[in-house]
XYZ file of C-alpha atoms in Angstrom:
567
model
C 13.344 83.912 111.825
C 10.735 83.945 114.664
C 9.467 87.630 115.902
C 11.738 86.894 119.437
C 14.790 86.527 116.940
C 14.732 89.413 115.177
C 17.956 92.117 116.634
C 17.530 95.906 116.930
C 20.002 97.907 117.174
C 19.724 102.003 117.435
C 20.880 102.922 114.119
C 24.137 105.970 113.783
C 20.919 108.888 111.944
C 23.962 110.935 110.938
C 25.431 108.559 108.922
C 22.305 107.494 107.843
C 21.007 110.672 107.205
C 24.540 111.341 105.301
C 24.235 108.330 103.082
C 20.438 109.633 102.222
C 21.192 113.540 100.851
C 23.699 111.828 99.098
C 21.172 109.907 97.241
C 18.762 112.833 97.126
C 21.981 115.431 95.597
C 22.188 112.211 92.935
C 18.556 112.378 91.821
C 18.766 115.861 91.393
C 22.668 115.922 89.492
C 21.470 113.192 87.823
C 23.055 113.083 83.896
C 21.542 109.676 83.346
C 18.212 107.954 84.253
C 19.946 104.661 85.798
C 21.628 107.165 88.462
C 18.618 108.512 89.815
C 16.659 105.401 89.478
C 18.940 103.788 91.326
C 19.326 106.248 94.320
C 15.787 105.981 94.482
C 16.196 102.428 95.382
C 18.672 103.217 98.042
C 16.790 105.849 99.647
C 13.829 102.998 99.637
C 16.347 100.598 101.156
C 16.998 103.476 103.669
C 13.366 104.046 104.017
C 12.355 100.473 104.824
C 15.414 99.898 107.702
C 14.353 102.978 109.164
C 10.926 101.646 109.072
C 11.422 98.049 110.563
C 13.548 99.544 113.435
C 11.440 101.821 114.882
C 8.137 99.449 114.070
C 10.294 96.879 115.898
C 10.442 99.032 118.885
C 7.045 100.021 118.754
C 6.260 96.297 119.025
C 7.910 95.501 121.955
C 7.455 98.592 123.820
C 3.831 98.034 123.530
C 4.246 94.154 124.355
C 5.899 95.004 127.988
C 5.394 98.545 128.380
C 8.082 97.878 131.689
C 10.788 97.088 129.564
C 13.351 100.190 130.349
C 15.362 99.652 126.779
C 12.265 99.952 124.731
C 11.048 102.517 127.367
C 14.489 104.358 125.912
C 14.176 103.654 122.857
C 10.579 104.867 121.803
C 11.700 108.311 123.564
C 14.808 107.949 120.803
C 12.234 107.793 118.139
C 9.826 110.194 119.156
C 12.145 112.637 119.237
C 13.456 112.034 116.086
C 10.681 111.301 113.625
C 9.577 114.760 112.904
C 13.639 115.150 111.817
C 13.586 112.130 109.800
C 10.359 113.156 107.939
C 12.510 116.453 106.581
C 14.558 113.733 104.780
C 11.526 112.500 103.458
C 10.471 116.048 102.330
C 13.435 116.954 100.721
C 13.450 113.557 98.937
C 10.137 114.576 97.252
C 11.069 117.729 96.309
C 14.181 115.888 94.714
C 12.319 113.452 92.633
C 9.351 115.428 91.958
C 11.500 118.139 90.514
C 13.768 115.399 88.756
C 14.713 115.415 84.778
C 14.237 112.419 84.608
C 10.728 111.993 86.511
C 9.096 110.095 83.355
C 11.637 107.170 83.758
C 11.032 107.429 87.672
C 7.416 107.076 86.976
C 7.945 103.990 85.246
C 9.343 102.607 88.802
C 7.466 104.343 91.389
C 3.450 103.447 91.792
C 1.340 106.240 90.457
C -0.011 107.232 93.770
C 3.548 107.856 95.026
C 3.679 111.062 92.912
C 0.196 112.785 94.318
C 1.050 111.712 97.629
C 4.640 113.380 97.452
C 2.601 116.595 95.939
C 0.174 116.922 98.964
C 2.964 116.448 101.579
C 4.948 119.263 100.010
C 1.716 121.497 99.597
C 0.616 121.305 103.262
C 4.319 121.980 104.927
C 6.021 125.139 104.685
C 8.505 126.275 107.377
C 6.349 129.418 107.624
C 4.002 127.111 109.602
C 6.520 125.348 111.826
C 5.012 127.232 114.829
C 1.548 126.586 114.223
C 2.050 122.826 113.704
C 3.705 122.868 117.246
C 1.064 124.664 118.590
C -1.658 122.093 116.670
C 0.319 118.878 118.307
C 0.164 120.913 121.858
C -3.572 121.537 122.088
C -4.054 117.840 120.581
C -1.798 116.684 123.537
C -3.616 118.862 126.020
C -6.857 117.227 125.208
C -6.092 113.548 125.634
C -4.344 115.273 129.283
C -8.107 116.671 130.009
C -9.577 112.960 129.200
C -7.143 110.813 130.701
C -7.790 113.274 133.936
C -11.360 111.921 134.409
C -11.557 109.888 137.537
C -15.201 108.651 138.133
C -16.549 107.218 141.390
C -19.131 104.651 141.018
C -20.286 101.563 142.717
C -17.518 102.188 145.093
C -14.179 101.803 142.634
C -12.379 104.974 140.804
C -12.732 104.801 136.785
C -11.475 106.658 133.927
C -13.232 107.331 130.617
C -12.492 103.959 128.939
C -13.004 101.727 131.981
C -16.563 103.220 132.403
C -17.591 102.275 128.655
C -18.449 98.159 130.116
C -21.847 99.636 132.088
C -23.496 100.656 129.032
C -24.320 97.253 128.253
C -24.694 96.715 132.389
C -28.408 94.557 132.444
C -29.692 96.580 135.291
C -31.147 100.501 133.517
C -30.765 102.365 136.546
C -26.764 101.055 136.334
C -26.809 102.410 133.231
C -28.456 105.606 133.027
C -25.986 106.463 136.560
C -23.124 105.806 134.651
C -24.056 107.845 131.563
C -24.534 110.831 133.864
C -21.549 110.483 135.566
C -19.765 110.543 132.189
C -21.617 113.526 130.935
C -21.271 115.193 134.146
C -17.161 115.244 133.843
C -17.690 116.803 130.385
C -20.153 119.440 131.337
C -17.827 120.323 134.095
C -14.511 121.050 131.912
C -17.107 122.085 129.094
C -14.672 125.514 129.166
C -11.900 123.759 128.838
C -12.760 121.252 125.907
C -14.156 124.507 124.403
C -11.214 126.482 124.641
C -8.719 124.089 123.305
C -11.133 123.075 120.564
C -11.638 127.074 119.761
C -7.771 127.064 120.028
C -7.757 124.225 117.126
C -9.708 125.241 114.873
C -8.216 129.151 114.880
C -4.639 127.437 114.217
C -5.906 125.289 111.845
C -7.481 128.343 109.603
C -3.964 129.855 110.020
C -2.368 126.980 108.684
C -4.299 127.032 105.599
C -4.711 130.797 105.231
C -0.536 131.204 105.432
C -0.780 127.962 102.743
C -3.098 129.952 100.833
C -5.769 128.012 100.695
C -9.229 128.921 101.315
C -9.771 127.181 104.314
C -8.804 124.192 106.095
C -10.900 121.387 104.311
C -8.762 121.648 101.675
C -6.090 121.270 103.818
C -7.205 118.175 106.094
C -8.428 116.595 102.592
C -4.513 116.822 101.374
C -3.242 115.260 104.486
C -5.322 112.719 103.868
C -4.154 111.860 100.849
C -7.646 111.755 99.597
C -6.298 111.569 96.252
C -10.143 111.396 93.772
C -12.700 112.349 95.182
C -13.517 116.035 96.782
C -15.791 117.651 99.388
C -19.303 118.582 96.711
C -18.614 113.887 96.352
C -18.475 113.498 99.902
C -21.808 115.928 100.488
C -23.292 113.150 98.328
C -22.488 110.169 99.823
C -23.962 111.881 103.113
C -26.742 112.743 101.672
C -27.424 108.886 100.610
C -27.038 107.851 104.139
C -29.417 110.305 105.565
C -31.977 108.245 102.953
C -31.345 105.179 102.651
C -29.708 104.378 106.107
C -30.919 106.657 108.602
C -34.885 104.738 108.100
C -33.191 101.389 108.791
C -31.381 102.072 111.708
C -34.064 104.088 112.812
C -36.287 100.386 112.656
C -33.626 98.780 114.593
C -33.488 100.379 117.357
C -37.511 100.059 117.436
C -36.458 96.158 117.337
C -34.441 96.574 120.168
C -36.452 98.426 122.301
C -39.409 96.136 121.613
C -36.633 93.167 122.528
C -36.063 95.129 126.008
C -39.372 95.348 126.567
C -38.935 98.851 126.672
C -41.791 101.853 125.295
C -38.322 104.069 123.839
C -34.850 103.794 124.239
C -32.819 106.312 125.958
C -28.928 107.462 125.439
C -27.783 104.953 127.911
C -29.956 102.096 126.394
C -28.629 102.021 122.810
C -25.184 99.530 123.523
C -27.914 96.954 125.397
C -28.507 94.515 122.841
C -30.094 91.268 124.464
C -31.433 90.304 127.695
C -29.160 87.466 127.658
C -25.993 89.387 126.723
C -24.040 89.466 123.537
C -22.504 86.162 121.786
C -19.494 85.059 123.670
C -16.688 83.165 122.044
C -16.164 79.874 123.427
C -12.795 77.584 124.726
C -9.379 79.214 125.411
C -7.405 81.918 123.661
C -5.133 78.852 122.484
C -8.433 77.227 120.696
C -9.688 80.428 119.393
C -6.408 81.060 117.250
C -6.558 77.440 116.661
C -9.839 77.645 115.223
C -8.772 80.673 113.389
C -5.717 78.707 111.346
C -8.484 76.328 110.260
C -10.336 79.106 109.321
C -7.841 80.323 106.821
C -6.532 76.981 105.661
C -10.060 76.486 104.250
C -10.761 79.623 103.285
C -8.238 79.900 100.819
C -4.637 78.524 99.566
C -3.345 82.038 99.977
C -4.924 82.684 103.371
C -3.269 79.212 104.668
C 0.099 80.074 103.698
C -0.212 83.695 105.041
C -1.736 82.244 108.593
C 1.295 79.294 108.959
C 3.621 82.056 108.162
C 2.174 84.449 111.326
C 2.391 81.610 113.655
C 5.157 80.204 112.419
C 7.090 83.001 113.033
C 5.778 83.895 116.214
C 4.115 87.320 114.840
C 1.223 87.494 116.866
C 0.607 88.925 120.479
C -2.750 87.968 121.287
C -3.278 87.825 124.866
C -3.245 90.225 127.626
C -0.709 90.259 130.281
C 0.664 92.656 133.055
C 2.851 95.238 131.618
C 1.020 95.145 128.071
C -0.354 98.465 126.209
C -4.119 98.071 125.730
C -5.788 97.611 122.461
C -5.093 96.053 118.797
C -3.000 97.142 115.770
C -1.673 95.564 112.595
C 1.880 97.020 111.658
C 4.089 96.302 109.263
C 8.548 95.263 109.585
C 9.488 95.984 105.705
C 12.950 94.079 105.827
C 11.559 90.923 107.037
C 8.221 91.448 104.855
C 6.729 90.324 108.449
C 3.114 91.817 109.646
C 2.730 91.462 113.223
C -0.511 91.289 114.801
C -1.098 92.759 117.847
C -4.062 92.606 120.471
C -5.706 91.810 123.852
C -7.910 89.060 124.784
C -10.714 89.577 126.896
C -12.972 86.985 125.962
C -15.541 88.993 124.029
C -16.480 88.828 120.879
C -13.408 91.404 120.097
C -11.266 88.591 120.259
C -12.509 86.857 116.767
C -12.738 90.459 115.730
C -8.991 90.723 116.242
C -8.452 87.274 113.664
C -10.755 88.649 111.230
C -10.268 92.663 111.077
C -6.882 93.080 111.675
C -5.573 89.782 110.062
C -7.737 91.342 106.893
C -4.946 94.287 107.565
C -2.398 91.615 107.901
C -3.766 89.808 105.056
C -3.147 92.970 102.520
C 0.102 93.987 103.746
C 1.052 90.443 103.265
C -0.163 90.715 99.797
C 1.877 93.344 99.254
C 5.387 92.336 99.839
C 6.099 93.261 96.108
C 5.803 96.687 96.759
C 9.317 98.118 97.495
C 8.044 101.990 97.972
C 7.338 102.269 101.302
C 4.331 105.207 101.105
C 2.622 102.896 98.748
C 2.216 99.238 100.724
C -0.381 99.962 102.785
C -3.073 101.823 100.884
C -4.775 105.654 102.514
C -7.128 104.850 105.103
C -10.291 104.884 103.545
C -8.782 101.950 101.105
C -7.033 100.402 104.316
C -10.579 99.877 105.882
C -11.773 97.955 103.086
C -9.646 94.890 103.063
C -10.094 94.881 106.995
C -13.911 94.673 106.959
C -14.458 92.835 104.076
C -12.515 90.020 105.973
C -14.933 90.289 108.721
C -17.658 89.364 106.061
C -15.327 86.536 104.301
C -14.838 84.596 107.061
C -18.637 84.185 108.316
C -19.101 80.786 106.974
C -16.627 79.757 109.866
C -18.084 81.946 112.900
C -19.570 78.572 114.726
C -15.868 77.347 115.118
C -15.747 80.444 117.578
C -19.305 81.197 118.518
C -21.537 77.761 118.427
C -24.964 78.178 119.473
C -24.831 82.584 118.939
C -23.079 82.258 116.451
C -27.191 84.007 114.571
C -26.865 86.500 117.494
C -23.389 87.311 116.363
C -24.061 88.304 112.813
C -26.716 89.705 113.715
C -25.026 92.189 116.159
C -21.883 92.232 113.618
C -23.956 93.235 110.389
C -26.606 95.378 112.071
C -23.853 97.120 113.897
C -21.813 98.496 111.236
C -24.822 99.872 109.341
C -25.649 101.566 112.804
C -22.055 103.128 113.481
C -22.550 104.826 109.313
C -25.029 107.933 110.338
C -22.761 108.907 113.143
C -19.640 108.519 110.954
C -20.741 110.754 108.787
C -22.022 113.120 111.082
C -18.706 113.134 112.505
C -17.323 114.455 109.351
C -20.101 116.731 108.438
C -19.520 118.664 111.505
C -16.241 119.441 110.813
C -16.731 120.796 107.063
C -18.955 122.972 108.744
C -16.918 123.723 111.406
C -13.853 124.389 109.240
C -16.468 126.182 106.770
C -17.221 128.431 109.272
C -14.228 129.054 111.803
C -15.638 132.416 113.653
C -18.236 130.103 114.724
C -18.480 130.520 118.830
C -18.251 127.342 120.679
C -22.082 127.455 121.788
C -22.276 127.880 117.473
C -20.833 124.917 117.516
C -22.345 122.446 119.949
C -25.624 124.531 118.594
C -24.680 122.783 114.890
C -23.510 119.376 116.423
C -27.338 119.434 117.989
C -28.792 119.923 114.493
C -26.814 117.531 112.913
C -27.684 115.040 115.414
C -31.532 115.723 114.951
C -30.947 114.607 111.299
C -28.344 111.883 111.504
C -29.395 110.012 114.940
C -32.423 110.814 115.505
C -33.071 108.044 118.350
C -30.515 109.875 120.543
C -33.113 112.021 122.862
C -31.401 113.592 125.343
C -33.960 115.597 127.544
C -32.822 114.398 130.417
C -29.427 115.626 130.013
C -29.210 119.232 129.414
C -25.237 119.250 128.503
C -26.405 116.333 125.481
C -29.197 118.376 124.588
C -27.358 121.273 123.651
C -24.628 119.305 121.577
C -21.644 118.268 123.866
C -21.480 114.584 122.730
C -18.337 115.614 120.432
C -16.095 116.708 123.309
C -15.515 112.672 123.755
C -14.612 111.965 119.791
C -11.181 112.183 120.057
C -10.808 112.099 116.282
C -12.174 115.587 116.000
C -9.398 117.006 117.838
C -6.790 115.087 117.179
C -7.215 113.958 113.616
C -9.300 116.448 111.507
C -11.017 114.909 108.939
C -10.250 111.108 109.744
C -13.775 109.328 110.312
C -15.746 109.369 107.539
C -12.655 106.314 106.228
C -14.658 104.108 108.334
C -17.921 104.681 106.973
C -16.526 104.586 103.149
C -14.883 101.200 103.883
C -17.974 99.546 105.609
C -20.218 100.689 102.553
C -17.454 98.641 100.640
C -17.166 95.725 103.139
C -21.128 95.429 102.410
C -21.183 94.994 98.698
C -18.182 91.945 99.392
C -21.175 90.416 102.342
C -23.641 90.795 99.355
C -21.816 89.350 97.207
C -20.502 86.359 98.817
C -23.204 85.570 101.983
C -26.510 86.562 99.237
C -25.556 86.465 96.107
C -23.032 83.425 95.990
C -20.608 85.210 93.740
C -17.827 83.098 92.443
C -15.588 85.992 92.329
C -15.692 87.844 95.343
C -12.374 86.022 96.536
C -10.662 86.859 93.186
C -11.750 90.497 93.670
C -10.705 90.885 97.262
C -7.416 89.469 96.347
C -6.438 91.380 93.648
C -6.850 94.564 95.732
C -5.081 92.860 98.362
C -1.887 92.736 96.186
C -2.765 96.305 94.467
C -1.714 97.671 98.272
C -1.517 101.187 97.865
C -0.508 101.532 94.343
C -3.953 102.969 93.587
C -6.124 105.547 94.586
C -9.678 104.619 96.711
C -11.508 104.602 94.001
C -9.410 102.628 91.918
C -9.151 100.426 94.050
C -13.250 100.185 94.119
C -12.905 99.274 90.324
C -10.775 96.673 90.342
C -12.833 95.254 93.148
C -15.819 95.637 91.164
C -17.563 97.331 93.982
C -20.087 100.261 93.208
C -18.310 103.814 94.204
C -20.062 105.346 97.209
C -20.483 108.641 95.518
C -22.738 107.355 93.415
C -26.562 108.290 93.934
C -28.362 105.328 94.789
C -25.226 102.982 95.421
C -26.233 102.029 98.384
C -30.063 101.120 97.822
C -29.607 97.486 97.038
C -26.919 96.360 99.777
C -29.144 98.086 102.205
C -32.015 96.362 101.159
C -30.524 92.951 101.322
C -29.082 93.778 104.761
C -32.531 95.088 105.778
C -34.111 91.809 104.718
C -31.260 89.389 106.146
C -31.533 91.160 109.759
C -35.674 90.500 109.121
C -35.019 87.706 108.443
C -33.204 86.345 111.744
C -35.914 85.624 114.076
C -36.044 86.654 118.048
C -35.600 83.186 119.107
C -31.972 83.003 118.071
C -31.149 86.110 120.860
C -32.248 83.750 123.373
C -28.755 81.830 123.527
């Protein structure tokens, strides 16, 4: 069936939600291990058309945002998700606490089990208030940034729409429009405080009524970051203030030697080239063209998965009135049907969307065989990986999209990711402090984001922008509001998605493809760094794992010479 074929209908939740404690009172009255095995299965079953119903809705809601019934229908779901997840809680309880959990082990994937654990450690409904209050401030800060409306060059911007001048040609463009978006944060710098002061005091409740000691241990269990711990994480930082921090450090002398300029400023760093970055070139039509020739030769398994997206009509690639902005991968379980969604603009995003998120696509694809829904898409660190290691697998086919740039491109592409690590994982190291240290005052805070910034970025000089220079650049990374603890995911993947460019652009290695498609089809039935293993990737935790895929990335960027910028 084609994506424009598939029905939805809103489904009767008290029936379902009948049918699904009926399952759960059978896992727990179980007398016999085929009973609760198979309610298990039904609950999945329940699970999965939940699942494809609301993901359908999702879909088209985002496709034509006009669309009253889907309008309707997301306000349906919204509303009851947070019910629908006390199923799910109860249901964990149920089989966690079952006699016959060694036979349901034999069924489930062993991640299911920590996963269930954390979930049911970091909810009590003791903290029902203070969850409410967490999702309010959260809400009240994307109001405050949606509320920016910037005059310049005679039009009204928000936040987003002001992003394109930082790579404006003309400096003075771009220095006014870096002020202008500093200038809206310094003047609600009370009000990102408060709400951020507001967070973090909740948060430490949360975890104090929990009983734990503070709230990294908390935001580490919601992440499901299931082996590895905060003293491995302080590690891995520490490796990237070595071995990364130098490099990036060179490249951005590069580029300001490329600008002809004597230093680069804030508002300089997203200029690349004079000549402006590699462009993809013919239609949207020939791009996803080139793209199914891409994964026909790239691999039997990619060709089948690429005829069966376009065969079925389950990508939205281009941008049209009514659409919701951006690009996701998501997943319909009872049709065993990604669906790739994403906006065309003709940038180089546009490949990025056929490479990155069909590497999502890819996986979940892979991954049909899994029939527990928590375990088919892997925790986001893990997720990452197959994402940007498809970025790296498919360079052997970038001049299909980029011709003449197609140097300048993987140049940008490669150097870029190893520039976006130190700030990742500053990102995250100001919030273990932050959550360290919760009676920290907000000038405490933006005093600590300063320091961390001298170490981590050190080309960001700020002193002509007094708000910067005393550490307000976090107020815009939404992340650290919203989503405690989610960032450094990035940074692990990437460090991954380098060892598979090693591998298969320097070294030649015949069995990168066998690697990255075995932990394709492992989905989430293993933890991250499992899932390094049987990749047979070098764990980031490790001292000195990174020295030798830095090195060759070092040399490969040397390597490129200035005359291929000139296209």
């Amino acid at each position: 069936m084609k994506f424009s074929e598939l029905e939805y209908q809103r489904p009767d939740l008290d029936l379902l939600k009948e049918d699904f404690f009926n399952q759960i009172s059978l896992i727990e009255k179980a007398e016999e291990a085929e009973v609760a095995l198979k309610a298990t299965k039904h609950i999945q079953e329940i699970q999965n058309t939940l699942g494809t119903l609301s993901t359908l809705v999702s879909i088209r809601n985002s496709i034509n945002t006009k669309d009253s019934f889907y309008e309707e229908e997301t306000a349906f779901w919204d509303e009851h998700f947070p019910i629908i997840g006390e199923w799910d809680t109860a249901y964990y309880r149920a089989v966690l606490g079952s006699k016959w959990r060694s036979e349901l082990e034999n069924y489930l994937p062993e991640t299911f089990f920590p996963m269930a654990e954390n979930s049911l450690k970091v909810f009590s409904p003791e903290i029902i208030p203070l969850l409410q209050q967490e999702n309010k401030l959260s809400t009240e800060y994307s109001k405050l940034q949606a509320s920016a409306e910037i005059e310049f060059q005679g039009q009204t911007y928000n936040l987003p729409g002001m992003a394109k001048f930082a790579q404006d040609p003309d400096r003075e463009v771009r220095r006014q429009a870096s002020e202008l978006v500093s200038a809206f944060y310094n003047e609600h710098e009370a009000e990102f405080d408060r709400i951020y002061d507001n967070l973090v005091k909740v948060r430490d409740q949360i975890a104090k009524t929990l009983g734990f000691k503070d709230f990294v241990e908390v935001g580490y269990l919601r992440m499901n970051r299931l082996d590895y711990n905060r003293q491995q994480v302080e590690v891995y930082r520490q490796e990237i203030l070595e071995h990364v921090v130098p490099v990036v450090n060179k490249l951005y002398q590069r580029q300001a030697d490329r600008l002809g300029l004597e230093s680069l400023k804030p508002y300089d760093l997203e200029y690349k080239f004079k000549t402006g970055n590699a462009m993809p070139q013919g239609t949207p039509e020939e791009i996803l063209a080139a793209g199914v020739k891409m994964y026909h030769e790239l691999s039997p398994e990619t060709g089948e998965f690429i005829d069966f997206m376009v065969d079925r009509e389950l990508l939205d690639l281009v941008t049209k009135p009514g659409k919701a902005s951006g690009g996701y991968c998501t997943y319909l379980p009872d049709y065993e049907a990604p669906f790739i969604f994403s906006n065309f603009n003709g940038t180089a995003a546009d490949v990025d969307v056929l490479t990155h998120e069909a590497g999502h696509a890819f996986q979940v694809f892979q991954s049909r065989w899994i029939q527990t829904p928590e375990c088919v898409w892997p925790t986001f660190e893990s997720c990452e990986i197959h994402s940007m290691s498809m970025e790296f697998l498919a360079w052997p086919w970038m001049e299909l999209f980029f011709g003449s740039q197609t140097l300048k491109y993987k140049f940008t592409h490669l150097s870029g990711g190893l520039i976006f690590l130190p700030y990742g994982v500053l990102v995250d190291h100001f919030q273990h402090e932050v959550y360290e240290h919760p009676e920290m005052t907000p000038a405490e805070r933006r005093a600590t984001w300063r320091r961390l910034e001298r170490q981590y970025v050190p080309w960001k000089q700020y002193e002509a922008d007094s708000f910067l220079d005393r550490g307000g650049f976090w107020f815009r990374q939404g992340h650290i509001f919203a989503s405690p603890f989610y960032y450094i995911d990035y940074t692990l993947a990437q460090v991954c998605a380098f060892q598979f460019w090693k591998r298969s652009q320097i070294d030649d290695d015949p069995s990168v493809w066998t690697d990255y498609l075995n932990i394709c089809r492992t989905g989430g039935t293993k933890s991250f760094l499992k899932i390094v293993a049987e990749a047979n990737l070098k764990s980031p935790f490790e001292p000195g794992s990174l020295v030798e895929t830095v090195q060759a990335i070092e040399q490969y960027l040397d390597d490129i010479p200035e005359s291929a910028f000139q296209a």
